[in-house]
Structure formats: structure tokens, C-alpha cells
Tab-separated table of C-alpha atoms in Angstrom:
chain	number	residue	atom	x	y	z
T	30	UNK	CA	38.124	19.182	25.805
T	31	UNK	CA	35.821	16.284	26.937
T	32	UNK	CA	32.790	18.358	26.040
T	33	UNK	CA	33.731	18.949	22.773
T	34	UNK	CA	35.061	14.901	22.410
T	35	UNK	CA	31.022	14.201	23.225
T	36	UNK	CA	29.614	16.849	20.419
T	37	UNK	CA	32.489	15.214	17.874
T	38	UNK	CA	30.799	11.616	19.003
T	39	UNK	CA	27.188	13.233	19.104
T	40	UNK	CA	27.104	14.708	16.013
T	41	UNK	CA	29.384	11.818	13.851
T	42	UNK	CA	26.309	9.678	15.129
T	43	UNK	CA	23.919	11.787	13.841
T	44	UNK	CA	26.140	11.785	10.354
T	45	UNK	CA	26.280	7.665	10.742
T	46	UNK	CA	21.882	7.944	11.357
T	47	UNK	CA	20.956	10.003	8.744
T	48	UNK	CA	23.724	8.193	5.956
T	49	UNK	CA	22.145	4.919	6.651
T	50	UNK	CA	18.772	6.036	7.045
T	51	UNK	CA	19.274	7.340	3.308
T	52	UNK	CA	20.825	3.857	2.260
T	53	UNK	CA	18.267	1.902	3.948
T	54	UNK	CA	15.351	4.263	2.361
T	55	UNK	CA	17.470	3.998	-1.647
T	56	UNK	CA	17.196	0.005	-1.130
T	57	UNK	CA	13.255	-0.192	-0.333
T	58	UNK	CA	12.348	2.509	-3.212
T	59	UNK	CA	14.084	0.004	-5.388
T	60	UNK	CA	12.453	-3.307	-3.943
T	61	UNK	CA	9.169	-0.570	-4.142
T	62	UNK	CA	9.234	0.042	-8.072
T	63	UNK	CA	10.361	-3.775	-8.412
T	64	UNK	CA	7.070	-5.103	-6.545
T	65	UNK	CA	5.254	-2.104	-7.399
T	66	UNK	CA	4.429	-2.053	-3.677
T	67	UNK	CA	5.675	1.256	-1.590
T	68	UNK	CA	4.176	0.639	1.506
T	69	UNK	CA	7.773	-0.765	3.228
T	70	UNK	CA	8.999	2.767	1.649
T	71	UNK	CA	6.833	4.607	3.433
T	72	UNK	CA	6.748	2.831	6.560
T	73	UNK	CA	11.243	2.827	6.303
T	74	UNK	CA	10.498	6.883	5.652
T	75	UNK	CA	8.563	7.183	8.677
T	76	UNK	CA	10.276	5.546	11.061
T	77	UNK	CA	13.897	6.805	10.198
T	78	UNK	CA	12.831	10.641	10.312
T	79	UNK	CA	11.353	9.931	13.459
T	80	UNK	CA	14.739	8.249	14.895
T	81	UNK	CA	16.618	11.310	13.611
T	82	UNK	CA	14.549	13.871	15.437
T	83	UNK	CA	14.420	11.791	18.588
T	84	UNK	CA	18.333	11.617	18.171
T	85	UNK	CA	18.233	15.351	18.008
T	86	UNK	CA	16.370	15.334	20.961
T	87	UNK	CA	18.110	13.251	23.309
T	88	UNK	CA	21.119	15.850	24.528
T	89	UNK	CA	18.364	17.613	25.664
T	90	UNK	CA	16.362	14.531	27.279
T	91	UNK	CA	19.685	13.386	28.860
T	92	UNK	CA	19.992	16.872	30.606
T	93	UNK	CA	16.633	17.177	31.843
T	94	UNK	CA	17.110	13.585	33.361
T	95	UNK	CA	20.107	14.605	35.119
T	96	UNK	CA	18.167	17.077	37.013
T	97	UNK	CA	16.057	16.479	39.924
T	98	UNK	CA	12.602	16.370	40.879
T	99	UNK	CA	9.528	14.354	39.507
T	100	UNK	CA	9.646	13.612	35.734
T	101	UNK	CA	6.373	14.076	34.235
T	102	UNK	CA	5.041	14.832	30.619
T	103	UNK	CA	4.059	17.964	28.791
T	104	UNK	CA	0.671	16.124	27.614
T	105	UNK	CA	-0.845	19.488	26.430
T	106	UNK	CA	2.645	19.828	23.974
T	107	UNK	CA	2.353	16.185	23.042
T	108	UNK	CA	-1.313	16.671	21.706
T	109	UNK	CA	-1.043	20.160	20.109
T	110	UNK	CA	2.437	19.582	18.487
T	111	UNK	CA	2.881	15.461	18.472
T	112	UNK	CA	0.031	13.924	17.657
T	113	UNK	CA	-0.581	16.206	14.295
T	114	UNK	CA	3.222	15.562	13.384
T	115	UNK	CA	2.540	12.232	13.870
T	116	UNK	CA	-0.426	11.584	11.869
T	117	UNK	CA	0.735	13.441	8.717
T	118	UNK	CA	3.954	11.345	8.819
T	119	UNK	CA	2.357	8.175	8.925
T	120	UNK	CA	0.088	9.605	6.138
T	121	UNK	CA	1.574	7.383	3.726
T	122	UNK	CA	1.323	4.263	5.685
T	123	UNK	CA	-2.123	4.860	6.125
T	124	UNK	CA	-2.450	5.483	2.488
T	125	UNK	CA	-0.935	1.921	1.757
T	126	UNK	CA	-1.657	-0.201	4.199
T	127	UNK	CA	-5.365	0.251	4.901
T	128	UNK	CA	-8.564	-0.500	2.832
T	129	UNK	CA	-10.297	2.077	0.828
T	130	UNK	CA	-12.932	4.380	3.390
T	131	UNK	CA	-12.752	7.815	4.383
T	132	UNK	CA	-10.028	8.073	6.748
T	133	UNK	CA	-7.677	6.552	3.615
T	134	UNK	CA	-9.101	9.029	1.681
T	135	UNK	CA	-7.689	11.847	4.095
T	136	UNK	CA	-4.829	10.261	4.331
T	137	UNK	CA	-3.718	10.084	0.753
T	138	UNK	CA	-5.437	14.181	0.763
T	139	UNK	CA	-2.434	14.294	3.013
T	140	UNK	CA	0.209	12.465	1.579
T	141	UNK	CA	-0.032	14.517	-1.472
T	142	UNK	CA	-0.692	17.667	-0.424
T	143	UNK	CA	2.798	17.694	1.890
T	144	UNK	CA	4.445	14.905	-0.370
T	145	UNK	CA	7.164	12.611	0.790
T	146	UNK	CA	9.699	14.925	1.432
T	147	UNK	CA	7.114	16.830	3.804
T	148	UNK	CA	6.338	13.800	5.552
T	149	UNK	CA	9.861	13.122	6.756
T	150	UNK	CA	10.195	16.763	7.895
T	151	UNK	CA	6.982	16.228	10.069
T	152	UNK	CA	8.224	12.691	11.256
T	153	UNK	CA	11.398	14.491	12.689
T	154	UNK	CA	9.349	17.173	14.294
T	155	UNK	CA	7.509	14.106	15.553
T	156	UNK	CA	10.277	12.543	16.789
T	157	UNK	CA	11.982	15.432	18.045
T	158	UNK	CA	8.693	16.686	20.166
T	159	UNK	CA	8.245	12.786	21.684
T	160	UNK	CA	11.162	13.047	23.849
T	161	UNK	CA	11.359	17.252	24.284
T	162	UNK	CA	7.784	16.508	26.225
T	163	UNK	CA	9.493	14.781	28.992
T	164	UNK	CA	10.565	17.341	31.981
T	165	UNK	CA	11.637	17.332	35.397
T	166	UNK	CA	8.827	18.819	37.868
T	167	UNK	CA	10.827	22.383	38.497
T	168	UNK	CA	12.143	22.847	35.144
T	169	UNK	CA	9.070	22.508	33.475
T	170	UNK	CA	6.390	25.207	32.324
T	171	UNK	CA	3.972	26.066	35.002
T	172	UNK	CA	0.768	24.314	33.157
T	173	UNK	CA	-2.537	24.651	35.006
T	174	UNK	CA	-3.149	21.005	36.396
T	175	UNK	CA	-6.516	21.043	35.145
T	176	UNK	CA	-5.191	21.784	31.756
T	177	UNK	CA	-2.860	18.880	32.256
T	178	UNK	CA	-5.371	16.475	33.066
T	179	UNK	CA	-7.595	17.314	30.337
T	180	UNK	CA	-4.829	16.979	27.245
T	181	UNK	CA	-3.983	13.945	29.320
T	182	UNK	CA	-7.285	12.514	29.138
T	183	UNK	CA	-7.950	13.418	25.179
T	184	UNK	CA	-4.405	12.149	24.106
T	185	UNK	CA	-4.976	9.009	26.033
T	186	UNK	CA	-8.425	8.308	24.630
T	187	UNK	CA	-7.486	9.673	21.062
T	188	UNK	CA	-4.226	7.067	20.913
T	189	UNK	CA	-7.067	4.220	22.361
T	190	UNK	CA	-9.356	5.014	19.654
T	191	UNK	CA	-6.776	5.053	16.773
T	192	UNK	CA	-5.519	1.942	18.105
T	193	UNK	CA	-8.874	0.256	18.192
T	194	UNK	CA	-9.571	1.420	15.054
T	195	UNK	CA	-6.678	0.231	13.037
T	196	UNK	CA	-6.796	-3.045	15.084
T	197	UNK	CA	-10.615	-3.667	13.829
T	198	UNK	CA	-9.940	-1.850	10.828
T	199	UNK	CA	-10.932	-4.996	8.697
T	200	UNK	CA	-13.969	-6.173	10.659
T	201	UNK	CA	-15.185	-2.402	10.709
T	202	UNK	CA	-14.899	-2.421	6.625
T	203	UNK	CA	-14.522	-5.955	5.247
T	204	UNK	CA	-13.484	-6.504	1.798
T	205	UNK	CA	-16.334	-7.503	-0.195
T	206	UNK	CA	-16.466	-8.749	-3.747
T	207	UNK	CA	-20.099	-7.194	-4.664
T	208	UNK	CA	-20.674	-7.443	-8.906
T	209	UNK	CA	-18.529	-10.177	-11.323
T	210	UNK	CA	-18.650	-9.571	-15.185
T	211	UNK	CA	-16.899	-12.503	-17.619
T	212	UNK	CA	-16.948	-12.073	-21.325
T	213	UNK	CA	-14.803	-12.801	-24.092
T	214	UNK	CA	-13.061	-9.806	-26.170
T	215	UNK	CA	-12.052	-9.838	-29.420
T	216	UNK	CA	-9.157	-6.669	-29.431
T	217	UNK	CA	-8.915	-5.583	-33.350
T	218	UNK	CA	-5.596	-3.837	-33.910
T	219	UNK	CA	-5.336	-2.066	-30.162
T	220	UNK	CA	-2.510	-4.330	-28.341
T	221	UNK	CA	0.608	-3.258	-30.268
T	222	UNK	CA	4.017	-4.461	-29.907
T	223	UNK	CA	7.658	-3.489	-30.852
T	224	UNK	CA	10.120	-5.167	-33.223
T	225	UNK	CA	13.395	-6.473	-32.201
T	226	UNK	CA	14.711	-3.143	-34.040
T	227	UNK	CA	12.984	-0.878	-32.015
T	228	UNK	CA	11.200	1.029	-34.470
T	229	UNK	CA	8.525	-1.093	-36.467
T	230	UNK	CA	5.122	-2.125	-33.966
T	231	UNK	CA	2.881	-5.317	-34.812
T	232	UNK	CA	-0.532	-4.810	-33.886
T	233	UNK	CA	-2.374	-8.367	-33.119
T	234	UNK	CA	-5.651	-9.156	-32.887
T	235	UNK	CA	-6.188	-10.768	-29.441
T	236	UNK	CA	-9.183	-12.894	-28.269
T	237	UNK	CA	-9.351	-12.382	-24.702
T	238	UNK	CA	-11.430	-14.189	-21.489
T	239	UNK	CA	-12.072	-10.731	-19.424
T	240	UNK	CA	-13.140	-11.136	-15.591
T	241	UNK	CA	-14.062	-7.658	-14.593
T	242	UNK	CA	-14.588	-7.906	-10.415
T	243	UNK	CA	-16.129	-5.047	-8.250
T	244	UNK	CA	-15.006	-5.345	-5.149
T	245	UNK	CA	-15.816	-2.823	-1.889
T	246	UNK	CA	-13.080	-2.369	0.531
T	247	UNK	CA	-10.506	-3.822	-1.187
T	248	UNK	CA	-6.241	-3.887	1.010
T	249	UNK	CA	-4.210	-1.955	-0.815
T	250	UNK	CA	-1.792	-4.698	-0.128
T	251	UNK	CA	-4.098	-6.614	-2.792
T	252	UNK	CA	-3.002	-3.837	-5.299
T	253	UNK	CA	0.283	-4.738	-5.740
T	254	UNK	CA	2.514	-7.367	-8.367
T	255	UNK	CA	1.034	-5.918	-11.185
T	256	UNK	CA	3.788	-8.122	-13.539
T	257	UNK	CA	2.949	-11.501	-13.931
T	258	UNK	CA	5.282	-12.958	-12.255
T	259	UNK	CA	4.539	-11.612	-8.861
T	260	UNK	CA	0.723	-12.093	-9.264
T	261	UNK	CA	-1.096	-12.646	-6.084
T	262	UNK	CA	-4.596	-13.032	-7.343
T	263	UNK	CA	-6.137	-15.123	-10.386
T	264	UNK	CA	-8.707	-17.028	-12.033
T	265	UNK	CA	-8.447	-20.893	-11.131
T	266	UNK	CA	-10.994	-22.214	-13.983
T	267	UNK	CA	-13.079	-25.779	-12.804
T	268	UNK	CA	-13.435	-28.697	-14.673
T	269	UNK	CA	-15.607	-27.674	-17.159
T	270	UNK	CA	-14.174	-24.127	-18.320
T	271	UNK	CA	-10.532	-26.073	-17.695
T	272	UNK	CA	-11.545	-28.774	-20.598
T	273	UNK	CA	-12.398	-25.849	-23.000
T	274	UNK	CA	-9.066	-23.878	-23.292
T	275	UNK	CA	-5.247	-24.652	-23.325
T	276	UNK	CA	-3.588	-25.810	-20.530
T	277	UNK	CA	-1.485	-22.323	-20.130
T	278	UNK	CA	-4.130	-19.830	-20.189
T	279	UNK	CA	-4.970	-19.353	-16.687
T	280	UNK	CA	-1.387	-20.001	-15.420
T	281	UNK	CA	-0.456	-16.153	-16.417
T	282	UNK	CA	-3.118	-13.211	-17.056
T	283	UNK	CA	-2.066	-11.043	-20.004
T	284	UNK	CA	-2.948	-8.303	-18.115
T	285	UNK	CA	-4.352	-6.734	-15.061
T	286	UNK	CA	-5.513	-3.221	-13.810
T	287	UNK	CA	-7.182	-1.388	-11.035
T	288	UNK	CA	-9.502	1.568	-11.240
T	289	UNK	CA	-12.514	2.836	-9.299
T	290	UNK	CA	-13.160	5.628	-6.929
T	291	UNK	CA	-13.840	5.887	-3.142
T	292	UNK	CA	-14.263	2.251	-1.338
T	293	UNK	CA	-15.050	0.788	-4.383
T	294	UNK	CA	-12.631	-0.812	-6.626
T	295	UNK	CA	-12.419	-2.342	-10.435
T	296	UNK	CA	-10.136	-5.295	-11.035
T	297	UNK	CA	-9.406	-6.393	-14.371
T	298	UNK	CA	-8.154	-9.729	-15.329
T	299	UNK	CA	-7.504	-10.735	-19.240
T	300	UNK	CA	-5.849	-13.983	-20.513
T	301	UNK	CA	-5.556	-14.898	-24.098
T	302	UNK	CA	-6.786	-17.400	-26.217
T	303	UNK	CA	-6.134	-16.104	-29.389
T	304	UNK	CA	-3.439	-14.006	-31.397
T	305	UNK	CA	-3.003	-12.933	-35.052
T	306	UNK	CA	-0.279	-11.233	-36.723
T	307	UNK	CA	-1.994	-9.333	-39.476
T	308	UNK	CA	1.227	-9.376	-41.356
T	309	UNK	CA	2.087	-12.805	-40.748
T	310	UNK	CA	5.806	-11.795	-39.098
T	311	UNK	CA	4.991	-13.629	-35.956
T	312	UNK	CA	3.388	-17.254	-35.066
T	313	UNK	CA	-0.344	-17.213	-34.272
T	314	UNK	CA	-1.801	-18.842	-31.700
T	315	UNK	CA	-5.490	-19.275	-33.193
T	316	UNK	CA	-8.068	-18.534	-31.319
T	317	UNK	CA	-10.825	-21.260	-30.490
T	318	UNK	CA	-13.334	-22.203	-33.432
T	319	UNK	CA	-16.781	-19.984	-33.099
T	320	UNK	CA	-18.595	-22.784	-30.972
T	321	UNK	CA	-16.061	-23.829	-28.828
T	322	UNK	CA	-16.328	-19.848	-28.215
T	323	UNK	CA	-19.765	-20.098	-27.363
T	324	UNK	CA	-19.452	-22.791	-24.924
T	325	UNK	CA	-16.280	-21.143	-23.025
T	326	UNK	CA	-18.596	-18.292	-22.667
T	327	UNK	CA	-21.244	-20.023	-21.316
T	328	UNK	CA	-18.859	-22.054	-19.000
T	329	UNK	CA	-16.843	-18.248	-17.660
T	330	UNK	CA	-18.326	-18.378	-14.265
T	331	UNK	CA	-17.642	-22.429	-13.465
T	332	UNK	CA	-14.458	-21.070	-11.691
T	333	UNK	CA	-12.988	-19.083	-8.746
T	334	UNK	CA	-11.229	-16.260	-7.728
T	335	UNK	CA	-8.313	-16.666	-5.562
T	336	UNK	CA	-6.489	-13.809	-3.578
T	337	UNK	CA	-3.548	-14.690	-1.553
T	338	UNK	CA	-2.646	-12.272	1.219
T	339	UNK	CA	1.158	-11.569	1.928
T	340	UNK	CA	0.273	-13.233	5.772
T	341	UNK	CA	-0.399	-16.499	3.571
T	342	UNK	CA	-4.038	-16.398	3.922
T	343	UNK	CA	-5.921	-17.149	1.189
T	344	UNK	CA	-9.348	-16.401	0.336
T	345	UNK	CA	-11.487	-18.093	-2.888
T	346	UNK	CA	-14.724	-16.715	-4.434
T	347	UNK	CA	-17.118	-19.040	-6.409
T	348	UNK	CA	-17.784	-16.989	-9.239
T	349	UNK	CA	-20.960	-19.043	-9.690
T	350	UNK	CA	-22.657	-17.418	-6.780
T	351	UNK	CA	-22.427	-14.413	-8.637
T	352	UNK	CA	-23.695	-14.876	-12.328
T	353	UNK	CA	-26.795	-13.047	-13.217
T	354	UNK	CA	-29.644	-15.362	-14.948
């Protein structure tokens, strides 16, 4: 009666892991397409399928300790079996959390070749094979000691190594902001918006300041916020540009994207300075006369670029230092 009392308790805790694991997970995918940030997805996903298959694990840890003799580890189980589990669960995290280089790349290879619901399978085979690789001396496999000592040795200095790595990981590739392009664009009938009815679209005719930055090793924690109101890197305009346009226009881009392959990355910044309604339903906001035009666009690079990391660090770029004569 008591033994099956403990599988009632053993598996109703399993029941109680996995339904808030799941309600845990359903809250950060919301906050995720809010911030348009899934890296505390990702990392929630990882770590919660690797709780559940240690849980699944531990009746069987809890026996073996019971036992007697010398506890040691199954190293040569923990690098064949672990240490691949491990790294294709955390594929995502790596995906997210790390600057673009190769490794990333391999990563996100990863990530969507096994997808997320593959990565939480592998997380609780992770998990599970953790605590399954500890054993009492007589009731363990007889391993050849030199065998041992050897997947000892490589999953000791591979863990070192990965550690090191993602410890330096921003000295070893430093985010660099290499080319800056400023013009102004005049958008004729392409930025089209809906009626209150739904059905009917204005096109305007936007006059637009557009920073294009080329940046190598950009965070991926850089390439999130893409509304407005969670923006986390701008254009702060100097005196001269500031005396040349509205108050408002730098305060809030009009847009923003990100494109760009391998360790090099596009950003896009636009603010307006200028909108027509063709059909006169809406107010205008006229754009600048023609020389006033021609002196903002001289006067595009007497300002800087701000990015503020989520640690509160925050880093500023003349953009004088890089305008071509």
C-alpha cells in the first residue's frame, strides 16, 4: 500500500511539473510576441524539459543511492548521450542570445531543423541522462578504466572550452559598426494606410531621414522592440541637424528593420519629416522647403547612434567618424 501511496505522490508531481511548466512556457510566448524577443521562451523551454526528465530520473537516482559502494559517473554515457542532448536543446538559446558567427549559425541550422517541439524532447533526454549517469561502483557497467578516464578528460575539457567560449564570447567577436549611409527619401505612393472602415487605403507621400548602419557582430538581444515604443536604439541628432527639423522627429522612428546575412547585419532607421494625403482626407504635415532639405542633408551625420543594452549599458557612435568625403 505504501509503495503505491509514493507512485500516486510521484507521478501527481510529475502531473503538477509538466502543468506548470506548460503555464509558465504560455506566459513567456506571450511576453515573446509582445517584445518581439523569444530568447526568455527558449531559455523557459529548455530548462523545464530538462527538470521533467531529471524528475523522471530521480526514482531511479534515489535507488542507486540507496545502494552501497563508491558512487561514481558514467562519463563515457554523459559524453556520447548528454552532451549532444544538451547542445541541441540549448540550440535556441544559442540562436538568441549570442552574436552573429559560425557557431550561431549552427545553432539556428539546429533549431530549425529539430524545431521547438524537438528541442524539448532532447532537453528531457538531457535531463533524464544527467542523473541516470550517476551509479554505485558494483551496480554499474564494467567500463574499461582507461575508457573512463579518457571520456572523463574530453567531457571535462569540452564543458571548459564551451564555458570559456561563451564567457569571452563578446571579446572573441565584438560588435562593430563598420559602414553608415544617411539620406533623405522621398516615398511616392508606397506607405499605404487603412481607413477607419476597414476597406478604403490612403497612400501618402512620405519624406523620410534614412540611417542605413552596417554593423558586424551585432547581439541578437539588439534585435528586438521592433514597435516604437519599446525601441532600444536611435538617432540622437546634435545641435546643428536638431535646429533643422521638428522637435518630434527623432523622439520615434517611423520604422525600423534588420536584414543581412552571416555576421553582418543591416539596420534601418526612418523618421518622417513630411506627409501628403494625395486626396486631401487626412492633415499633412509638409515636408521642409527644398533648401532647408539641402542643408538637413548636409547636416545627417552631425549626430549619434545610441544602443542601450538590456544590462543598462549604453554605447554611442559619432556618426561623424564615419561620413565618406
Amino acid at each position: 500500500m505504501r509503495k503505491i501511496g509514493v507512485h500516486v505522490v510521484y507521478v501527481a508531481g510529475l502531473l503538477l511539473l509538466v502543468i506548470l511548466s506548460v503555464k509558465y512556457l504560455e506566459e513567456m510566448r506571450l511576453i515573446a510576441s509582445r517584445e518581439y524577443y523569444p530568447l526568455p521562451s527558449v531559455v523557459g523551454s529548455s530548462v523545464c524539459s530538462m527538470l521533467i526528465g531529471a524528475y523522471i530520473a530521480l526514482p531511479r537516482l534515489l535507488h542507486t543511492l540507496k545502494g552501497t559502494g563508491r558512487i561514481q559517473v558514467d562519463w563515457l554515457k554523459l559524453l556520447i548521450v548528454g552532451v549532444p542532448a544538451f547542445l541541441v536543446s540549448i540550440s535556441g538559446v544559442l540562436s538568441y542570445s549570442m552574436g552573429p558567427s559560425t557557431l550561431t549559425t549552427m545553432a539556428q541550422w539546429v533549431f530549425l531543423k529539430v524545431s521547438a517541439t524537438g528541442t524539448v524532447y532532447m532537453g528531457i533526454a538531457c535531463g533524464y541522462t544527467l542523473l541516470s549517469c550517476i551509479a554505485k561502483a558494483e551496480n554499474s557497467d564494467a567500463i574499461p578504466k582507461r575508457e573512463v578516464k579518457g571520456a572523463k578528460i574530453l567531457f571535462l575539457t569540452l564543458l571548459g572550452v564551451c564555458v570559456l567560449y561563451f564567457s569571452l564570447s563578446n571579446v572573441i567577436h565584438p560588435m562593430k559598426l563598420i559602414d553608415v549611409h544617411a539620406d533623405i527619401v522621398v516615398r511616392d505612393d508606397q506607405s499605404g494606410y487603412q481607413l477607419e472602415n476597414g476597406k478604403d487605403t490612403v497612400f501618402f507621400v512620405q519624406t523620410e531621414i534614412t540611417y542605413r548602419f552596417d554593423f558586424k557582430n551585432l547581439p541578437h538581444r539588439i534585435m528586438r522592440g521592433y514597435s516604437p515604443d519599446n525601441s532600444n536604439i536611435w538617432v540622437e541628432p546634435k545641435e546643428t541637424l536638431a535646429n533643422l527639423v521638428e522637435n518630434d522627429v527623432f523622439q520615434q522612428y517611423s520604422s525600423r528593420g534588420f536584414g543581412g546575412n552571416g555576421d553582418t547585419i543591416e539596420l534601418t532607421l526612418d523618421y518622417t519629416i513630411g506627409s501628403i494625403d494625395p486626396e486631401g482626407k487626412h492633415q499633412n504635415i509638409d515636408p521642409p522647403s527644398p533648401e532647408v532639405l539641402k542643408k538637413i542633408k548636409n547636416s545627417l551625420y552631425d549626430a549619434e547612434l545610441v544602443i542601450q543594452f538590456s544590462e543598462g549599458e549604453t554605447k554611442r557612435y559619432n556618426l561623424l567618424d564615419y561620413k565618406k568625403n
